[in-house]
mmCIF file with all atom_site columns, C-alpha atoms in Angstrom:
data_model
loop_
_atom_site.group_PDB
_atom_site.id
_atom_site.type_symbol
_atom_site.label_atom_id
_atom_site.label_alt_id
_atom_site.label_comp_id
_atom_site.label_asym_id
_atom_site.label_entity_id
_atom_site.label_seq_id
_atom_site.pdbx_PDB_ins_code
_atom_site.Cartn_x
_atom_site.Cartn_y
_atom_site.Cartn_z
_atom_site.occupancy
_atom_site.B_iso_or_equiv
_atom_site.pdbx_formal_charge
_atom_site.auth_seq_id
_atom_site.auth_comp_id
_atom_site.auth_asym_id
_atom_site.auth_atom_id
_atom_site.pdbx_PDB_model_num
ATOM 1   C CA . ASP A 1 1   ? 14.183  3.707   -5.231  1.00 56.00 ? 1   ASP A CA 1
ATOM 2   C CA . ALA A 1 2   ? 14.251  7.497   -5.216  1.00 64.00 ? 2   ALA A CA 1
ATOM 3   C CA . LYS A 1 3   ? 12.724  9.319   -2.268  1.00 87.00 ? 3   LYS A CA 1
ATOM 4   C CA . THR A 1 4   ? 9.587   11.463  -2.277  1.00 94.00 ? 4   THR A CA 1
ATOM 5   C CA . THR A 1 5   ? 8.703   14.414  -0.055  1.00 95.00 ? 5   THR A CA 1
ATOM 6   C CA . GLN A 1 6   ? 5.128   15.298  0.823   1.00 97.00 ? 6   GLN A CA 1
ATOM 7   C CA . PRO A 1 7   ? 3.548   17.704  3.314   1.00 97.00 ? 7   PRO A CA 1
ATOM 8   C CA . ASN A 1 8   ? 2.500   15.953  6.503   1.00 97.00 ? 8   ASN A CA 1
ATOM 9   C CA . SER A 1 9   ? -1.055  17.213  6.355   1.00 97.00 ? 9   SER A CA 1
ATOM 10  C CA . MET A 1 10  ? -3.468  19.314  4.329   1.00 98.00 ? 10  MET A CA 1
ATOM 11  C CA . GLU A 1 11  ? -6.993  20.557  4.807   1.00 97.00 ? 11  GLU A CA 1
ATOM 12  C CA . SER A 1 12  ? -9.704  21.058  2.264   1.00 97.00 ? 12  SER A CA 1
ATOM 13  C CA . ASN A 1 13  ? -13.327 22.081  2.171   1.00 96.00 ? 13  ASN A CA 1
ATOM 14  C CA . GLU A 1 14  ? -15.914 19.712  0.821   1.00 97.00 ? 14  GLU A CA 1
ATOM 15  C CA . GLU A 1 15  ? -16.692 20.090  -2.887  1.00 96.00 ? 15  GLU A CA 1
ATOM 16  C CA . GLU A 1 16  ? -13.568 22.157  -3.509  1.00 96.00 ? 16  GLU A CA 1
ATOM 17  C CA . PRO A 1 17  ? -10.570 20.988  -5.524  1.00 96.00 ? 17  PRO A CA 1
ATOM 18  C CA . VAL A 1 18  ? -7.525  19.668  -3.698  1.00 97.00 ? 18  VAL A CA 1
ATOM 19  C CA . HIS A 1 19  ? -3.961  19.754  -4.974  1.00 98.00 ? 19  HIS A CA 1
ATOM 20  C CA . LEU A 1 20  ? -1.623  17.359  -3.184  1.00 98.00 ? 20  LEU A CA 1
ATOM 21  C CA . PRO A 1 21  ? 2.046   18.031  -4.000  1.00 98.00 ? 21  PRO A CA 1
ATOM 22  C CA . CYS A 1 22  ? 4.922   15.583  -4.135  1.00 97.00 ? 22  CYS A CA 1
ATOM 23  C CA . ASN A 1 23  ? 8.590   16.347  -4.690  1.00 96.00 ? 23  ASN A CA 1
ATOM 24  C CA . HIS A 1 24  ? 10.880  13.716  -6.150  1.00 94.00 ? 24  HIS A CA 1
ATOM 25  C CA . SER A 1 25  ? 13.985  15.581  -7.247  1.00 93.00 ? 25  SER A CA 1
ATOM 26  C CA . THR A 1 26  ? 16.121  12.422  -7.567  1.00 91.00 ? 26  THR A CA 1
ATOM 27  C CA . ILE A 1 27  ? 13.687  10.613  -9.846  1.00 91.00 ? 27  ILE A CA 1
ATOM 28  C CA . SER A 1 28  ? 15.263  8.544   -12.601 1.00 88.00 ? 28  SER A CA 1
ATOM 29  C CA . GLY A 1 29  ? 14.060  7.981   -16.135 1.00 86.00 ? 29  GLY A CA 1
ATOM 30  C CA . THR A 1 30  ? 12.612  4.558   -15.363 1.00 85.00 ? 30  THR A CA 1
ATOM 31  C CA . ASP A 1 31  ? 10.669  5.612   -12.249 1.00 90.00 ? 31  ASP A CA 1
ATOM 32  C CA . TYR A 1 32  ? 6.907   5.629   -12.444 1.00 92.00 ? 32  TYR A CA 1
ATOM 33  C CA . ILE A 1 33  ? 4.993   7.931   -10.099 1.00 94.00 ? 33  ILE A CA 1
ATOM 34  C CA . HIS A 1 34  ? 2.269   6.161   -8.146  1.00 95.00 ? 34  HIS A CA 1
ATOM 35  C CA . TRP A 1 35  ? -0.371  7.508   -5.806  1.00 97.00 ? 35  TRP A CA 1
ATOM 36  C CA . TYR A 1 36  ? -2.185  5.350   -3.310  1.00 97.00 ? 36  TYR A CA 1
ATOM 37  C CA . ARG A 1 37  ? -4.460  6.402   -0.483  1.00 98.00 ? 37  ARG A CA 1
ATOM 38  C CA . GLN A 1 38  ? -5.338  4.772   2.795   1.00 97.00 ? 38  GLN A CA 1
ATOM 39  C CA . LEU A 1 39  ? -8.602  5.407   4.553   1.00 95.00 ? 39  LEU A CA 1
ATOM 40  C CA . PRO A 1 40  ? -8.668  4.903   8.329   1.00 91.00 ? 40  PRO A CA 1
ATOM 41  C CA . SER A 1 41  ? -8.356  1.244   9.371   1.00 91.00 ? 41  SER A CA 1
ATOM 42  C CA . GLN A 1 42  ? -8.205  0.093   5.747   1.00 94.00 ? 42  GLN A CA 1
ATOM 43  C CA . GLY A 1 43  ? -5.578  -1.174  3.379   1.00 96.00 ? 43  GLY A CA 1
ATOM 44  C CA . PRO A 1 44  ? -4.311  1.278   0.765   1.00 96.00 ? 44  PRO A CA 1
ATOM 45  C CA . GLU A 1 45  ? -6.080  1.646   -2.551  1.00 96.00 ? 45  GLU A CA 1
ATOM 46  C CA . TYR A 1 46  ? -4.681  2.596   -5.926  1.00 95.00 ? 46  TYR A CA 1
ATOM 47  C CA . VAL A 1 47  ? -5.450  6.113   -7.092  1.00 97.00 ? 47  VAL A CA 1
ATOM 48  C CA . ILE A 1 48  ? -3.408  6.844   -10.188 1.00 96.00 ? 48  ILE A CA 1
ATOM 49  C CA . HIS A 1 49  ? 0.025   6.526   -11.734 1.00 94.00 ? 49  HIS A CA 1
ATOM 50  C CA . GLY A 1 50  ? 2.035   7.986   -14.586 1.00 94.00 ? 50  GLY A CA 1
ATOM 51  C CA . LEU A 1 51  ? 5.462   8.343   -16.155 1.00 92.00 ? 51  LEU A CA 1
ATOM 52  C CA . THR A 1 52  ? 5.744   11.630  -18.045 1.00 93.00 ? 52  THR A CA 1
ATOM 53  C CA . SER A 1 53  ? 2.366   12.756  -19.317 1.00 92.00 ? 53  SER A CA 1
ATOM 54  C CA . ASN A 1 54  ? -0.504  14.009  -17.206 1.00 94.00 ? 54  ASN A CA 1
ATOM 55  C CA . VAL A 1 55  ? -3.057  11.326  -16.423 1.00 95.00 ? 55  VAL A CA 1
ATOM 56  C CA . ASN A 1 56  ? -6.754  11.398  -15.676 1.00 96.00 ? 56  ASN A CA 1
ATOM 57  C CA . ASN A 1 57  ? -9.053  8.740   -14.315 1.00 94.00 ? 57  ASN A CA 1
ATOM 58  C CA . ARG A 1 58  ? -12.377 8.644   -12.549 1.00 92.00 ? 58  ARG A CA 1
ATOM 59  C CA . MET A 1 59  ? -10.782 9.229   -9.165  1.00 92.00 ? 59  MET A CA 1
ATOM 60  C CA . ALA A 1 60  ? -8.249  11.955  -9.812  1.00 96.00 ? 60  ALA A CA 1
ATOM 61  C CA . SER A 1 61  ? -5.802  13.659  -12.123 1.00 97.00 ? 61  SER A CA 1
ATOM 62  C CA . LEU A 1 62  ? -2.030  13.492  -11.974 1.00 98.00 ? 62  LEU A CA 1
ATOM 63  C CA . ALA A 1 63  ? -0.043  16.478  -13.148 1.00 98.00 ? 63  ALA A CA 1
ATOM 64  C CA . ILE A 1 64  ? 3.650   15.759  -13.707 1.00 97.00 ? 64  ILE A CA 1
ATOM 65  C CA . ALA A 1 65  ? 6.175   18.562  -14.011 1.00 96.00 ? 65  ALA A CA 1
ATOM 66  C CA . GLU A 1 66  ? 8.088   18.765  -17.250 1.00 95.00 ? 66  GLU A CA 1
ATOM 67  C CA . ASP A 1 67  ? 11.359  17.898  -15.488 1.00 95.00 ? 67  ASP A CA 1
ATOM 68  C CA . ARG A 1 68  ? 9.523   15.160  -13.541 1.00 95.00 ? 68  ARG A CA 1
ATOM 69  C CA . LYS A 1 69  ? 10.995  16.380  -10.278 1.00 95.00 ? 69  LYS A CA 1
ATOM 70  C CA . SER A 1 70  ? 7.569   16.987  -8.841  1.00 97.00 ? 70  SER A CA 1
ATOM 71  C CA . SER A 1 71  ? 3.976   15.965  -9.343  1.00 97.00 ? 71  SER A CA 1
ATOM 72  C CA . THR A 1 72  ? 0.554   16.950  -8.074  1.00 98.00 ? 72  THR A CA 1
ATOM 73  C CA . LEU A 1 73  ? -2.422  14.771  -7.364  1.00 98.00 ? 73  LEU A CA 1
ATOM 74  C CA . ILE A 1 74  ? -5.630  16.638  -8.075  1.00 98.00 ? 74  ILE A CA 1
ATOM 75  C CA . LEU A 1 75  ? -8.978  15.727  -6.563  1.00 97.00 ? 75  LEU A CA 1
ATOM 76  C CA . HIS A 1 76  ? -11.435 17.814  -8.524  1.00 95.00 ? 76  HIS A CA 1
ATOM 77  C CA . ARG A 1 77  ? -14.184 17.950  -5.896  1.00 95.00 ? 77  ARG A CA 1
ATOM 78  C CA . ALA A 1 78  ? -13.257 16.729  -2.460  1.00 96.00 ? 78  ALA A CA 1
ATOM 79  C CA . THR A 1 79  ? -15.829 14.749  -0.532  1.00 96.00 ? 79  THR A CA 1
ATOM 80  C CA . LEU A 1 80  ? -15.780 13.619  3.071   1.00 96.00 ? 80  LEU A CA 1
ATOM 81  C CA . ARG A 1 81  ? -14.932 10.142  1.809   1.00 95.00 ? 81  ARG A CA 1
ATOM 82  C CA . ASP A 1 82  ? -11.673 11.488  0.374   1.00 97.00 ? 82  ASP A CA 1
ATOM 83  C CA . ALA A 1 83  ? -10.277 12.061  3.863   1.00 97.00 ? 83  ALA A CA 1
ATOM 84  C CA . ALA A 1 84  ? -7.297  9.719   3.927   1.00 97.00 ? 84  ALA A CA 1
ATOM 85  C CA . VAL A 1 85  ? -3.525  9.509   3.914   1.00 97.00 ? 85  VAL A CA 1
ATOM 86  C CA . TYR A 1 86  ? -2.226  9.945   0.372   1.00 98.00 ? 86  TYR A CA 1
ATOM 87  C CA . TYR A 1 87  ? 1.066   8.328   -0.553  1.00 97.00 ? 87  TYR A CA 1
ATOM 88  C CA . CYS A 1 88  ? 3.250   9.362   -3.459  1.00 97.00 ? 88  CYS A CA 1
ATOM 89  C CA . ILE A 1 89  ? 5.598   6.502   -4.374  1.00 94.00 ? 89  ILE A CA 1
ATOM 90  C CA . LEU A 1 90  ? 8.215   6.034   -7.059  1.00 92.00 ? 90  LEU A CA 1
ATOM 91  C CA . GLU A 1 91  ? 8.789   2.646   -8.570  1.00 87.00 ? 91  GLU A CA 1
ATOM 92  C CA . LYS A 1 92  ? 11.172  1.382   -11.207 1.00 79.00 ? 92  LYS A CA 1
ATOM 93  C CA . TYR A 1 93  ? 9.513   -0.784  -13.803 1.00 70.00 ? 93  TYR A CA 1
ATOM 94  C CA . TYR A 1 94  ? 10.932  -3.956  -15.213 1.00 65.00 ? 94  TYR A CA 1
ATOM 95  C CA . GLY A 1 95  ? 8.221   -5.076  -17.617 1.00 60.00 ? 95  GLY A CA 1
ATOM 96  C CA . GLY A 1 96  ? 5.494   -4.139  -15.182 1.00 60.00 ? 96  GLY A CA 1
ATOM 97  C CA . SER A 1 97  ? 5.236   -3.283  -11.522 1.00 61.00 ? 97  SER A CA 1
ATOM 98  C CA . GLN A 1 98  ? 7.421   -5.290  -9.196  1.00 70.00 ? 98  GLN A CA 1
ATOM 99  C CA . GLY A 1 99  ? 4.894   -4.653  -6.459  1.00 72.00 ? 99  GLY A CA 1
ATOM 100 C CA . ASN A 1 100 ? 7.205   -4.172  -3.489  1.00 75.00 ? 100 ASN A CA 1
ATOM 101 C CA . LEU A 1 101 ? 6.327   -0.538  -2.971  1.00 83.00 ? 101 LEU A CA 1
ATOM 102 C CA . ILE A 1 102 ? 8.162   1.469   -0.347  1.00 85.00 ? 102 ILE A CA 1
ATOM 103 C CA . PHE A 1 103 ? 5.730   3.757   1.456   1.00 89.00 ? 103 PHE A CA 1
ATOM 104 C CA . GLY A 1 104 ? 6.748   7.090   2.947   1.00 90.00 ? 104 GLY A CA 1
ATOM 105 C CA . LYS A 1 105 ? 4.760   9.017   5.522   1.00 92.00 ? 105 LYS A CA 1
ATOM 106 C CA . GLY A 1 106 ? 2.276   10.468  3.061   1.00 96.00 ? 106 GLY A CA 1
ATOM 107 C CA . THR A 1 107 ? -0.046  13.442  3.400   1.00 98.00 ? 107 THR A CA 1
ATOM 108 C CA . LYS A 1 108 ? -3.004  13.239  5.719   1.00 97.00 ? 108 LYS A CA 1
ATOM 109 C CA . LEU A 1 109 ? -5.892  14.997  4.000   1.00 98.00 ? 109 LEU A CA 1
ATOM 110 C CA . SER A 1 110 ? -8.726  16.325  6.129   1.00 98.00 ? 110 SER A CA 1
ATOM 111 C CA . VAL A 1 111 ? -11.954 17.413  4.457   1.00 97.00 ? 111 VAL A CA 1
ATOM 112 C CA . LYS A 1 112 ? -14.236 19.845  6.218   1.00 96.00 ? 112 LYS A CA 1
ATOM 113 C CA . PRO A 1 113 ? -17.969 19.869  5.534   1.00 94.00 ? 113 PRO A CA 1
ATOM 114 C CA . GLY B 2 1   ? -11.068 -4.192  -10.544 1.00 67.00 ? 1   GLY B CA 1
ATOM 115 C CA . ALA B 2 2   ? -9.187  -6.974  -8.839  1.00 81.00 ? 2   ALA B CA 1
ATOM 116 C CA . VAL B 2 3   ? -10.177 -7.855  -5.281  1.00 91.00 ? 3   VAL B CA 1
ATOM 117 C CA . VAL B 2 4   ? -7.936  -9.016  -2.468  1.00 95.00 ? 4   VAL B CA 1
ATOM 118 C CA . SER B 2 5   ? -9.643  -10.485 0.560   1.00 96.00 ? 5   SER B CA 1
ATOM 119 C CA . GLN B 2 6   ? -7.890  -10.652 3.914   1.00 97.00 ? 6   GLN B CA 1
ATOM 120 C CA . HIS B 2 7   ? -9.057  -12.536 6.997   1.00 97.00 ? 7   HIS B CA 1
ATOM 121 C CA . PRO B 2 8   ? -9.527  -12.130 9.840   1.00 97.00 ? 8   PRO B CA 1
ATOM 122 C CA . SER B 2 9   ? -10.014 -8.385  10.056  1.00 97.00 ? 9   SER B CA 1
ATOM 123 C CA . ARG B 2 10  ? -9.281  -8.380  13.745  1.00 97.00 ? 10  ARG B CA 1
ATOM 124 C CA . VAL B 2 11  ? -7.759  -10.922 16.105  1.00 97.00 ? 11  VAL B CA 1
ATOM 125 C CA . ILE B 2 12  ? -6.914  -10.878 19.783  1.00 97.00 ? 12  ILE B CA 1
ATOM 126 C CA . CYS B 2 13  ? -4.646  -13.577 21.133  1.00 96.00 ? 13  CYS B CA 1
ATOM 127 C CA . LYS B 2 14  ? -2.680  -14.471 24.213  1.00 97.00 ? 14  LYS B CA 1
ATOM 128 C CA . SER B 2 15  ? 1.054   -14.045 24.346  1.00 97.00 ? 15  SER B CA 1
ATOM 129 C CA . GLY B 2 16  ? 2.856   -17.161 23.139  1.00 97.00 ? 16  GLY B CA 1
ATOM 130 C CA . THR B 2 17  ? 0.170   -18.347 20.748  1.00 97.00 ? 17  THR B CA 1
ATOM 131 C CA . SER B 2 18  ? 0.353   -18.342 16.955  1.00 97.00 ? 18  SER B CA 1
ATOM 132 C CA . VAL B 2 19  ? -1.961  -16.493 14.639  1.00 98.00 ? 19  VAL B CA 1
ATOM 133 C CA . LYS B 2 20  ? -2.588  -17.155 10.949  1.00 98.00 ? 20  LYS B CA 1
ATOM 134 C CA . ILE B 2 21  ? -3.712  -14.433 8.555   1.00 98.00 ? 21  ILE B CA 1
ATOM 135 C CA . GLU B 2 22  ? -5.041  -15.303 5.104   1.00 97.00 ? 22  GLU B CA 1
ATOM 136 C CA . CYS B 2 23  ? -4.798  -13.247 1.948   1.00 96.00 ? 23  CYS B CA 1
ATOM 137 C CA . ARG B 2 24  ? -6.777  -14.299 -1.123  1.00 96.00 ? 24  ARG B CA 1
ATOM 138 C CA . SER B 2 25  ? -6.963  -12.895 -4.619  1.00 94.00 ? 25  SER B CA 1
ATOM 139 C CA . LEU B 2 26  ? -10.628 -13.415 -5.462  1.00 93.00 ? 26  LEU B CA 1
ATOM 140 C CA . ASP B 2 27  ? -10.861 -12.864 -9.197  1.00 88.00 ? 27  ASP B CA 1
ATOM 141 C CA . PHE B 2 28  ? -7.313  -13.127 -10.425 1.00 90.00 ? 28  PHE B CA 1
ATOM 142 C CA . GLN B 2 29  ? -4.212  -15.216 -9.946  1.00 89.00 ? 29  GLN B CA 1
ATOM 143 C CA . ALA B 2 30  ? -1.414  -13.733 -7.906  1.00 88.00 ? 30  ALA B CA 1
ATOM 144 C CA . THR B 2 31  ? 1.965   -15.381 -8.294  1.00 85.00 ? 31  THR B CA 1
ATOM 145 C CA . THR B 2 32  ? 3.401   -12.729 -6.021  1.00 89.00 ? 32  THR B CA 1
ATOM 146 C CA . MET B 2 33  ? 1.902   -11.235 -2.900  1.00 93.00 ? 33  MET B CA 1
ATOM 147 C CA . PHE B 2 34  ? 3.334   -8.824  -0.375  1.00 94.00 ? 34  PHE B CA 1
ATOM 148 C CA . TRP B 2 35  ? 2.982   -8.505  3.371   1.00 96.00 ? 35  TRP B CA 1
ATOM 149 C CA . TYR B 2 36  ? 3.198   -5.172  5.160   1.00 96.00 ? 36  TYR B CA 1
ATOM 150 C CA . ARG B 2 37  ? 3.036   -4.166  8.798   1.00 97.00 ? 37  ARG B CA 1
ATOM 151 C CA . GLN B 2 38  ? 1.823   -0.817  10.059  1.00 97.00 ? 38  GLN B CA 1
ATOM 152 C CA . PHE B 2 39  ? 2.169   0.510   13.602  1.00 95.00 ? 39  PHE B CA 1
ATOM 153 C CA . PRO B 2 40  ? -0.180  3.253   14.838  1.00 92.00 ? 40  PRO B CA 1
ATOM 154 C CA . LYS B 2 41  ? 0.347   6.618   13.130  1.00 90.00 ? 41  LYS B CA 1
ATOM 155 C CA . GLN B 2 42  ? 3.183   5.205   11.048  1.00 93.00 ? 42  GLN B CA 1
ATOM 156 C CA . SER B 2 43  ? 3.511   4.246   7.433   1.00 93.00 ? 43  SER B CA 1
ATOM 157 C CA . LEU B 2 44  ? 3.414   0.765   5.950   1.00 94.00 ? 44  LEU B CA 1
ATOM 158 C CA . MET B 2 45  ? 6.576   -1.248  6.231   1.00 94.00 ? 45  MET B CA 1
ATOM 159 C CA . LEU B 2 46  ? 7.213   -4.036  3.730   1.00 93.00 ? 46  LEU B CA 1
ATOM 160 C CA . MET B 2 47  ? 7.911   -7.279  5.571   1.00 95.00 ? 47  MET B CA 1
ATOM 161 C CA . ALA B 2 48  ? 8.233   -9.873  2.853   1.00 94.00 ? 48  ALA B CA 1
ATOM 162 C CA . THR B 2 49  ? 7.467   -10.910 -0.688  1.00 92.00 ? 49  THR B CA 1
ATOM 163 C CA . SER B 2 50  ? 5.488   -14.111 -1.003  1.00 90.00 ? 50  SER B CA 1
ATOM 164 C CA . ASN B 2 51  ? 6.140   -16.183 -4.121  1.00 87.00 ? 51  ASN B CA 1
ATOM 165 C CA . GLU B 2 52  ? 3.826   -18.969 -5.212  1.00 87.00 ? 52  GLU B CA 1
ATOM 166 C CA . GLY B 2 53  ? 5.564   -22.317 -4.987  1.00 85.00 ? 53  GLY B CA 1
ATOM 167 C CA . SER B 2 54  ? 8.793   -21.013 -3.538  1.00 87.00 ? 54  SER B CA 1
ATOM 168 C CA . LYS B 2 55  ? 10.223  -19.477 -0.402  1.00 90.00 ? 55  LYS B CA 1
ATOM 169 C CA . ALA B 2 56  ? 9.305   -15.989 0.631   1.00 92.00 ? 56  ALA B CA 1
ATOM 170 C CA . THR B 2 57  ? 11.812  -13.173 0.460   1.00 93.00 ? 57  THR B CA 1
ATOM 171 C CA . TYR B 2 58  ? 12.078  -11.254 3.714   1.00 95.00 ? 58  TYR B CA 1
ATOM 172 C CA . GLU B 2 59  ? 13.137  -7.658  4.174   1.00 93.00 ? 59  GLU B CA 1
ATOM 173 C CA . GLN B 2 60  ? 16.110  -6.891  6.349   1.00 94.00 ? 60  GLN B CA 1
ATOM 174 C CA . GLY B 2 61  ? 15.313  -7.111  10.028  1.00 94.00 ? 61  GLY B CA 1
ATOM 175 C CA . VAL B 2 62  ? 12.218  -9.302  9.630   1.00 96.00 ? 62  VAL B CA 1
ATOM 176 C CA . GLU B 2 63  ? 12.559  -12.682 11.331  1.00 95.00 ? 63  GLU B CA 1
ATOM 177 C CA . LYS B 2 64  ? 11.552  -15.391 8.892   1.00 93.00 ? 64  LYS B CA 1
ATOM 178 C CA . ASP B 2 65  ? 11.114  -17.981 11.658  1.00 95.00 ? 65  ASP B CA 1
ATOM 179 C CA . LYS B 2 66  ? 8.708   -15.719 13.470  1.00 96.00 ? 66  LYS B CA 1
ATOM 180 C CA . PHE B 2 67  ? 6.688   -14.597 10.476  1.00 97.00 ? 67  PHE B CA 1
ATOM 181 C CA . LEU B 2 68  ? 6.025   -17.727 8.456   1.00 96.00 ? 68  LEU B CA 1
ATOM 182 C CA . ILE B 2 69  ? 4.729   -17.172 4.950   1.00 95.00 ? 69  ILE B CA 1
ATOM 183 C CA . ASN B 2 70  ? 3.149   -19.843 2.799   1.00 92.00 ? 70  ASN B CA 1
ATOM 184 C CA . HIS B 2 71  ? 1.991   -19.277 -0.766  1.00 91.00 ? 71  HIS B CA 1
ATOM 185 C CA . ALA B 2 72  ? 0.777   -22.703 -1.784  1.00 83.00 ? 72  ALA B CA 1
ATOM 186 C CA . SER B 2 73  ? -1.634  -21.658 -4.521  1.00 90.00 ? 73  SER B CA 1
ATOM 187 C CA . LEU B 2 74  ? -2.045  -18.884 -7.060  1.00 90.00 ? 74  LEU B CA 1
ATOM 188 C CA . THR B 2 75  ? -4.794  -17.282 -5.009  1.00 93.00 ? 75  THR B CA 1
ATOM 189 C CA . LEU B 2 76  ? -3.758  -17.725 -1.384  1.00 94.00 ? 76  LEU B CA 1
ATOM 190 C CA . SER B 2 77  ? -0.900  -16.539 0.784   1.00 95.00 ? 77  SER B CA 1
ATOM 191 C CA . THR B 2 78  ? -0.828  -16.924 4.538   1.00 96.00 ? 78  THR B CA 1
ATOM 192 C CA . LEU B 2 79  ? 1.178   -15.153 7.206   1.00 97.00 ? 79  LEU B CA 1
ATOM 193 C CA . THR B 2 80  ? 1.584   -16.923 10.531  1.00 97.00 ? 80  THR B CA 1
ATOM 194 C CA . VAL B 2 81  ? 2.853   -14.916 13.471  1.00 98.00 ? 81  VAL B CA 1
ATOM 195 C CA . THR B 2 82  ? 4.428   -17.569 15.680  1.00 97.00 ? 82  THR B CA 1
ATOM 196 C CA . SER B 2 83  ? 4.748   -17.247 19.437  1.00 97.00 ? 83  SER B CA 1
ATOM 197 C CA . ALA B 2 84  ? 3.193   -13.818 19.329  1.00 97.00 ? 84  ALA B CA 1
ATOM 198 C CA . HIS B 2 85  ? 4.198   -11.196 21.872  1.00 96.00 ? 85  HIS B CA 1
ATOM 199 C CA . PRO B 2 86  ? 2.671   -7.806  22.683  1.00 97.00 ? 86  PRO B CA 1
ATOM 200 C CA . GLU B 2 87  ? 5.275   -6.046  20.525  1.00 96.00 ? 87  GLU B CA 1
ATOM 201 C CA . ASP B 2 88  ? 3.879   -7.951  17.517  1.00 97.00 ? 88  ASP B CA 1
ATOM 202 C CA . SER B 2 89  ? 0.584   -6.113  17.930  1.00 97.00 ? 89  SER B CA 1
ATOM 203 C CA . SER B 2 90  ? 0.143   -4.229  14.701  1.00 97.00 ? 90  SER B CA 1
ATOM 204 C CA . PHE B 2 91  ? -1.951  -3.786  11.559  1.00 98.00 ? 91  PHE B CA 1
ATOM 205 C CA . TYR B 2 92  ? -0.925  -6.386  8.974   1.00 98.00 ? 92  TYR B CA 1
ATOM 206 C CA . ILE B 2 93  ? -1.786  -5.788  5.328   1.00 97.00 ? 93  ILE B CA 1
ATOM 207 C CA . CYS B 2 94  ? -1.321  -7.963  2.274   1.00 96.00 ? 94  CYS B CA 1
ATOM 208 C CA . SER B 2 95  ? -1.266  -6.957  -1.364  1.00 95.00 ? 95  SER B CA 1
ATOM 209 C CA . ALA B 2 96  ? -1.077  -8.576  -4.752  1.00 93.00 ? 96  ALA B CA 1
ATOM 210 C CA . LYS B 2 97  ? 0.067   -7.349  -8.115  1.00 86.00 ? 97  LYS B CA 1
ATOM 211 C CA . GLY B 2 98  ? -2.655  -7.177  -10.738 1.00 81.00 ? 98  GLY B CA 1
ATOM 212 C CA . GLN B 2 99  ? -2.621  -9.017  -14.025 1.00 81.00 ? 99  GLN B CA 1
ATOM 213 C CA . GLY B 2 100 ? -2.974  -7.939  -17.623 1.00 79.00 ? 100 GLY B CA 1
ATOM 214 C CA . ALA B 2 101 ? -4.185  -4.361  -17.838 1.00 78.00 ? 101 ALA B CA 1
ATOM 215 C CA . ASN B 2 102 ? -3.832  -4.127  -14.053 1.00 78.00 ? 102 ASN B CA 1
ATOM 216 C CA . ASN B 2 103 ? -0.223  -5.277  -13.895 1.00 78.00 ? 103 ASN B CA 1
ATOM 217 C CA . GLU B 2 104 ? 0.947   -1.792  -13.008 1.00 81.00 ? 104 GLU B CA 1
ATOM 218 C CA . LYS B 2 105 ? -1.210  -1.644  -9.893  1.00 87.00 ? 105 LYS B CA 1
ATOM 219 C CA . LEU B 2 106 ? -1.201  -3.209  -6.468  1.00 90.00 ? 106 LEU B CA 1
ATOM 220 C CA . PHE B 2 107 ? -4.400  -4.370  -4.837  1.00 93.00 ? 107 PHE B CA 1
ATOM 221 C CA . PHE B 2 108 ? -4.514  -4.431  -1.071  1.00 96.00 ? 108 PHE B CA 1
ATOM 222 C CA . GLY B 2 109 ? -6.463  -6.407  1.468   1.00 97.00 ? 109 GLY B CA 1
ATOM 223 C CA . SER B 2 110 ? -8.430  -4.566  4.120   1.00 97.00 ? 110 SER B CA 1
ATOM 224 C CA . GLY B 2 111 ? -5.876  -5.425  6.792   1.00 97.00 ? 111 GLY B CA 1
ATOM 225 C CA . THR B 2 112 ? -5.776  -7.444  10.004  1.00 98.00 ? 112 THR B CA 1
ATOM 226 C CA . GLN B 2 113 ? -5.510  -5.747  13.362  1.00 97.00 ? 113 GLN B CA 1
ATOM 227 C CA . LEU B 2 114 ? -3.572  -8.065  15.667  1.00 98.00 ? 114 LEU B CA 1
ATOM 228 C CA . SER B 2 115 ? -3.652  -7.443  19.383  1.00 97.00 ? 115 SER B CA 1
ATOM 229 C CA . VAL B 2 116 ? -1.487  -9.659  21.578  1.00 97.00 ? 116 VAL B CA 1
ATOM 230 C CA . LEU B 2 117 ? -2.348  -9.617  25.267  1.00 96.00 ? 117 LEU B CA 1
#
């Protein structure tokens, strides 16, 4: 699977928007872009995913560059509970997720009150 | 959404003993589950893919005789760390692929912190 590059850490203030970048310059046409987050001492949880178009759900928005070589996870109003490590992961689909995701180092998001 | 339950959440054992960790899909059937290991301040590392009714598929470098995986039903996979040693101390996490509208997502257990004395 193609590799992703994320900043090691980012800081945000509570109730402000957060933009978490991810570069994936070697992405292929069949790669979906997934975001998961991991709170301290917890298993990861699904945040959002997309292929080409921007996506919105109750947790976040995913903005995908037109050339798909980068994407941005947007938390519209950060809360203290959003402090976590955010992972951007590419996965090739074969009729659905294969499930064996390869995690990188992710971005550790700190939220200040 | 789908729920994956993992037990125990924390276990402390003596060196040389075996420890079993359970991973259950509570409200859906999971023909495939995944086991990850995470050392402190590091990312998750995929250990193996657990397939219901067949042998698990292990990633390179993971000893299949040490990390025994059993997936005897559509809702339960177990990971047994045999003859545990201090270097096996780690955070173990299972996951399962969702079904239907959730088949593009993974659902994770809350993890098991294993400490081997």
